[in-house]
PDB file of C-alpha atoms in Angstrom:
ATOM      1  CA  LEU B   1     135.126 105.439 163.532  1.00  0.00           C
ATOM      2  CA  VAL B   2     133.144 104.343 166.576  1.00  0.00           C
ATOM      3  CA  GLU B   3     130.340 103.125 164.305  1.00  0.00           C
ATOM      4  CA  ILE B   4     132.754 101.052 162.210  1.00  0.00           C
ATOM      5  CA  VAL B   5     134.439  99.497 165.239  1.00  0.00           C
ATOM      6  CA  ASN B   6     131.111  98.555 166.825  1.00  0.00           C
ATOM      7  CA  HIS B   7     129.877  97.130 163.545  1.00  0.00           C
ATOM      8  CA  LEU B   8     133.040  95.004 163.376  1.00  0.00           C
ATOM      9  CA  ALA B   9     132.509  93.785 166.946  1.00  0.00           C
ATOM     10  CA  ASP B  10     128.909  92.786 166.209  1.00  0.00           C
ATOM     11  CA  GLU B  11     129.912  91.090 162.967  1.00  0.00           C
ATOM     12  CA  GLU B  12     132.595  89.184 164.858  1.00  0.00           C
ATOM     13  CA  ASP B  13     130.184  87.950 167.512  1.00  0.00           C
ATOM     14  CA  LEU B  14     126.821  87.681 165.777  1.00  0.00           C
ATOM     15  CA  ASP B  15     127.733  87.018 162.172  1.00  0.00           C
ATOM     16  CA  PHE B  16     130.982  85.410 161.060  1.00  0.00           C
ATOM     17  CA  ARG B  17     131.938  83.350 164.120  1.00  0.00           C
ATOM     18  CA  THR B  18     128.370  82.297 164.865  1.00  0.00           C
ATOM     19  CA  ARG B  19     127.553  81.368 161.292  1.00  0.00           C
ATOM     20  CA  LEU B  20     130.799  79.526 160.649  1.00  0.00           C
ATOM     21  CA  ARG B  21     130.185  77.536 163.838  1.00  0.00           C
ATOM     22  CA  LEU B  22     126.677  76.681 162.657  1.00  0.00           C
ATOM     23  CA  ILE B  23     127.891  75.590 159.209  1.00  0.00           C
ATOM     24  CA  SER B  24     130.585  73.416 160.764  1.00  0.00           C
ATOM     25  CA  GLU B  25     128.208  71.815 163.291  1.00  0.00           C
ATOM     26  CA  ASN B  26     125.142  71.330 161.072  1.00  0.00           C
ATOM     27  CA  ALA B  27     124.984  72.930 157.635  1.00  0.00           C
ATOM     28  CA  ASN B  28     121.170  72.622 157.629  1.00  0.00           C
ATOM     29  CA  THR B  29     120.714  74.861 160.679  1.00  0.00           C
ATOM     30  CA  ASP B  30     118.992  78.160 159.933  1.00  0.00           C
ATOM     31  CA  TRP B  31     121.071  81.146 160.871  1.00  0.00           C
ATOM     32  CA  PRO B  32     119.676  83.465 163.516  1.00  0.00           C
ATOM     33  CA  PRO B  33     118.596  86.851 162.182  1.00  0.00           C
ATOM     34  CA  PHE B  34     121.162  89.616 162.486  1.00  0.00           C
ATOM     35  CA  ASP B  35     120.278  93.301 162.025  1.00  0.00           C
ATOM     36  CA  LEU B  36     123.396  95.192 161.033  1.00  0.00           C
ATOM     37  CA  ILE B  37     121.577  98.350 159.903  1.00  0.00           C
ATOM     38  CA  THR B  38     119.502  99.513 162.890  1.00  0.00           C
ATOM     39  CA  PRO B  39     122.363 100.079 165.382  1.00  0.00           C
ATOM     40  CA  ALA B  40     124.106 102.367 162.892  1.00  0.00           C
ATOM     41  CA  GLU B  41     120.942 104.218 161.907  1.00  0.00           C
ATOM     42  CA  ASP B  42     119.436 104.677 165.367  1.00  0.00           C
ATOM     43  CA  GLY B  43     122.627 106.069 166.915  1.00  0.00           C
ATOM     44  CA  THR B  44     123.339 103.055 169.116  1.00  0.00           C
ATOM     45  CA  TYR B  45     126.877 102.737 167.740  1.00  0.00           C
ATOM     46  CA  ALA B  46     127.614 106.465 167.587  1.00  0.00           C
ATOM     47  CA  SER B  47     126.776 106.989 171.256  1.00  0.00           C
ATOM     48  CA  ARG B  48     129.438 104.534 172.442  1.00  0.00           C
ATOM     49  CA  ASP B  49     132.935 105.247 173.700  1.00  0.00           C
ATOM     50  CA  LEU B  50     135.632 104.586 171.072  1.00  0.00           C
ATOM     51  CA  PRO B  51     138.309 103.052 173.367  1.00  0.00           C
ATOM     52  CA  ALA B  52     135.712 100.767 174.982  1.00  0.00           C
ATOM     53  CA  SER B  53     134.455  99.811 171.526  1.00  0.00           C
ATOM     54  CA  VAL B  54     137.967  98.946 170.358  1.00  0.00           C
ATOM     55  CA  ASP B  55     138.406  96.811 173.485  1.00  0.00           C
ATOM     56  CA  ARG B  56     135.103  95.081 172.739  1.00  0.00           C
ATOM     57  CA  PHE B  57     136.166  94.301 169.179  1.00  0.00           C
ATOM     58  CA  ALA B  58     139.575  93.028 170.363  1.00  0.00           C
ATOM     59  CA  SER B  59     137.851  90.792 172.918  1.00  0.00           C
ATOM     60  CA  GLU B  60     135.453  89.361 170.324  1.00  0.00           C
ATOM     61  CA  ARG B  61     138.316  88.751 167.877  1.00  0.00           C
ATOM     62  CA  ALA B  62     140.275  86.962 170.613  1.00  0.00           C
ATOM     63  CA  ARG B  63     137.215  84.762 171.259  1.00  0.00           C
ATOM     64  CA  SER B  64     137.014  83.973 167.543  1.00  0.00           C
ATOM     65  CA  LEU B  65     140.685  83.078 167.296  1.00  0.00           C
ATOM     66  CA  SER B  66     140.462  80.953 170.421  1.00  0.00           C
ATOM     67  CA  TRP B  67     137.409  79.131 169.044  1.00  0.00           C
ATOM     68  CA  LEU B  68     139.075  78.553 165.660  1.00  0.00           C
ATOM     69  CA  GLU B  69     142.160  77.186 167.388  1.00  0.00           C
ATOM     70  CA  SER B  70     140.078  74.896 169.603  1.00  0.00           C
ATOM     71  CA  ILE B  71     138.222  73.199 166.739  1.00  0.00           C
ATOM     72  CA  GLY B  72     141.310  72.278 164.762  1.00  0.00           C
ATOM     73  CA  SER B  73     140.028  72.201 161.207  1.00  0.00           C
ATOM     74  CA  ILE B  74     136.835  72.872 159.285  1.00  0.00           C
ATOM     75  CA  ASP B  75     135.745  71.230 156.070  1.00  0.00           C
ATOM     76  CA  THR B  76     135.873  74.378 153.957  1.00  0.00           C
ATOM     77  CA  ASN B  77     133.713  72.762 151.267  1.00  0.00           C
ATOM     78  CA  THR B  78     130.729  72.280 153.599  1.00  0.00           C
ATOM     79  CA  LEU B  79     127.810  74.011 151.907  1.00  0.00           C
ATOM     80  CA  TYR B  80     125.340  76.014 153.992  1.00  0.00           C
ATOM     81  CA  ALA B  81     121.884  74.514 153.455  1.00  0.00           C
ATOM     82  CA  GLY B  82     119.735  76.470 155.917  1.00  0.00           C
ATOM     83  CA  ARG B  83     117.164  79.193 155.299  1.00  0.00           C
ATOM     84  CA  GLY B  84     118.087  81.448 152.383  1.00  0.00           C
ATOM     85  CA  SER B  85     120.782  79.134 151.058  1.00  0.00           C
ATOM     86  CA  ASP B  86     119.034  79.062 147.697  1.00  0.00           C
ATOM     87  CA  ARG B  87     119.938  82.723 147.118  1.00  0.00           C
ATOM     88  CA  ILE B  88     123.690  82.233 147.113  1.00  0.00           C
ATOM     89  CA  PRO B  89     125.715  79.034 147.447  1.00  0.00           C
ATOM     90  CA  LEU B  90     127.941  79.554 150.463  1.00  0.00           C
ATOM     91  CA  ARG B  91     130.597  77.127 151.639  1.00  0.00           C
ATOM     92  CA  ALA B  92     132.425  77.370 154.942  1.00  0.00           C
ATOM     93  CA  GLY B  93     135.531  78.473 153.030  1.00  0.00           C
ATOM     94  CA  ASP B  94     133.554  81.232 151.323  1.00  0.00           C
ATOM     95  CA  LEU B  95     132.425  82.495 154.716  1.00  0.00           C
ATOM     96  CA  MET B  96     136.003  82.408 156.039  1.00  0.00           C
ATOM     97  CA  SER B  97     137.259  84.332 152.999  1.00  0.00           C
ATOM     98  CA  SER B  98     134.437  86.853 153.388  1.00  0.00           C
ATOM     99  CA  TRP B  99     135.335  87.308 157.062  1.00  0.00           C
ATOM    100  CA  ILE B 100     138.841  88.415 156.084  1.00  0.00           C
ATOM    101  CA  ALA B 101     137.554  90.526 153.179  1.00  0.00           C
ATOM    102  CA  HIS B 102     135.110  92.239 155.529  1.00  0.00           C
ATOM    103  CA  ASP B 103     138.017  93.282 157.755  1.00  0.00           C
ATOM    104  CA  TYR B 104     139.925  94.630 154.760  1.00  0.00           C
ATOM    105  CA  PHE B 105     136.884  96.531 153.529  1.00  0.00           C
ATOM    106  CA  HIS B 106     136.491  98.318 156.858  1.00  0.00           C
ATOM    107  CA  LEU B 107     140.217  98.876 157.334  1.00  0.00           C
ATOM    108  CA  ARG B 108     140.206 100.635 153.965  1.00  0.00           C
ATOM    109  CA  GLN B 109     137.178 102.642 155.105  1.00  0.00           C
ATOM    110  CA  ILE B 110     138.957 103.680 158.327  1.00  0.00           C
ATOM    111  CA  VAL B 111     142.090 104.691 156.425  1.00  0.00           C
ATOM    112  CA  ARG B 112     139.982 106.746 153.986  1.00  0.00           C
ATOM    113  CA  ILE B 113     138.219 108.564 156.839  1.00  0.00           C
ATOM    114  CA  ARG B 114     141.518 109.331 158.544  1.00  0.00           C
ATOM    115  CA  TRP B 115     143.146 110.425 155.245  1.00  0.00           C
ATOM    116  CA  ASP B 116     140.227 112.690 154.394  1.00  0.00           C
ATOM    117  CA  TYR B 117     140.483 114.318 157.809  1.00  0.00           C
ATOM    118  CA  LEU B 118     144.230 114.779 157.559  1.00  0.00           C
ATOM    119  CA  ALA B 119     143.986 116.234 154.044  1.00  0.00           C
ATOM    120  CA  SER B 120     141.094 118.543 154.952  1.00  0.00           C
ATOM    121  CA  ASP B 121     141.332 122.159 156.013  1.00  0.00           C
ATOM    122  CA  GLN B 122     140.928 120.977 159.618  1.00  0.00           C
ATOM    123  CA  THR B 123     144.672 120.737 160.113  1.00  0.00           C
ATOM    124  CA  GLU B 124     147.388 123.372 159.901  1.00  0.00           C
ATOM    125  CA  PHE B 125     149.729 121.331 157.714  1.00  0.00           C
ATOM    126  CA  SER B 126     149.266 119.459 154.450  1.00  0.00           C
ATOM    127  CA  PRO B 127     150.146 115.768 153.975  1.00  0.00           C
ATOM    128  CA  LEU B 128     150.118 116.041 150.176  1.00  0.00           C
ATOM    129  CA  TYR B 129     153.883 115.617 149.903  1.00  0.00           C
ATOM    130  CA  ALA B 130     153.233 111.963 150.865  1.00  0.00           C
ATOM    131  CA  GLY B 131     151.045 111.471 147.790  1.00  0.00           C
ATOM    132  CA  THR B 132     147.345 111.325 147.105  1.00  0.00           C
ATOM    133  CA  GLU B 133     146.702 107.582 146.770  1.00  0.00           C
TER     134      GLU B 133
END
C-alpha cells in the first residue's frame, strides 16, 4: 500500500498536474522526464511511512485542485505537440480523463490487496458471506 500511495503522490506532482499545466501553457513544450519505475523497484517507496505518505498524497492532490480552480478553464481539445507526441495523440481532455482513470485503477488495486488479505488465512474469520466479487 505504501508503494501505491507514494506512486500516486509522485504522479500527482510530477506527471498529471505538471503535464496538464504544460499543455495548457504551451502545447509544444517538451515534458520533463519522469521515472515511475525506479522508486518502486529500488525500495524508495517501500521504505516510507504509510501515514506520512498518505499525507503527502493528500497535500499534492490539494495543490492540484487549488491549481485547477485558479486557472478557471482549460481548452480540453489542445493537442500536446512536444517530444513524443507522434506516438499517441494526446489532448488536454485525454490527460484529464487519464488522471481520473489512474486514480480508479489504483483504488481498485488497493481494494484488491485489502480483499486478498481479508480473505486469506491471515485472519480468524471469513468475509465470504459478503460475496466474492
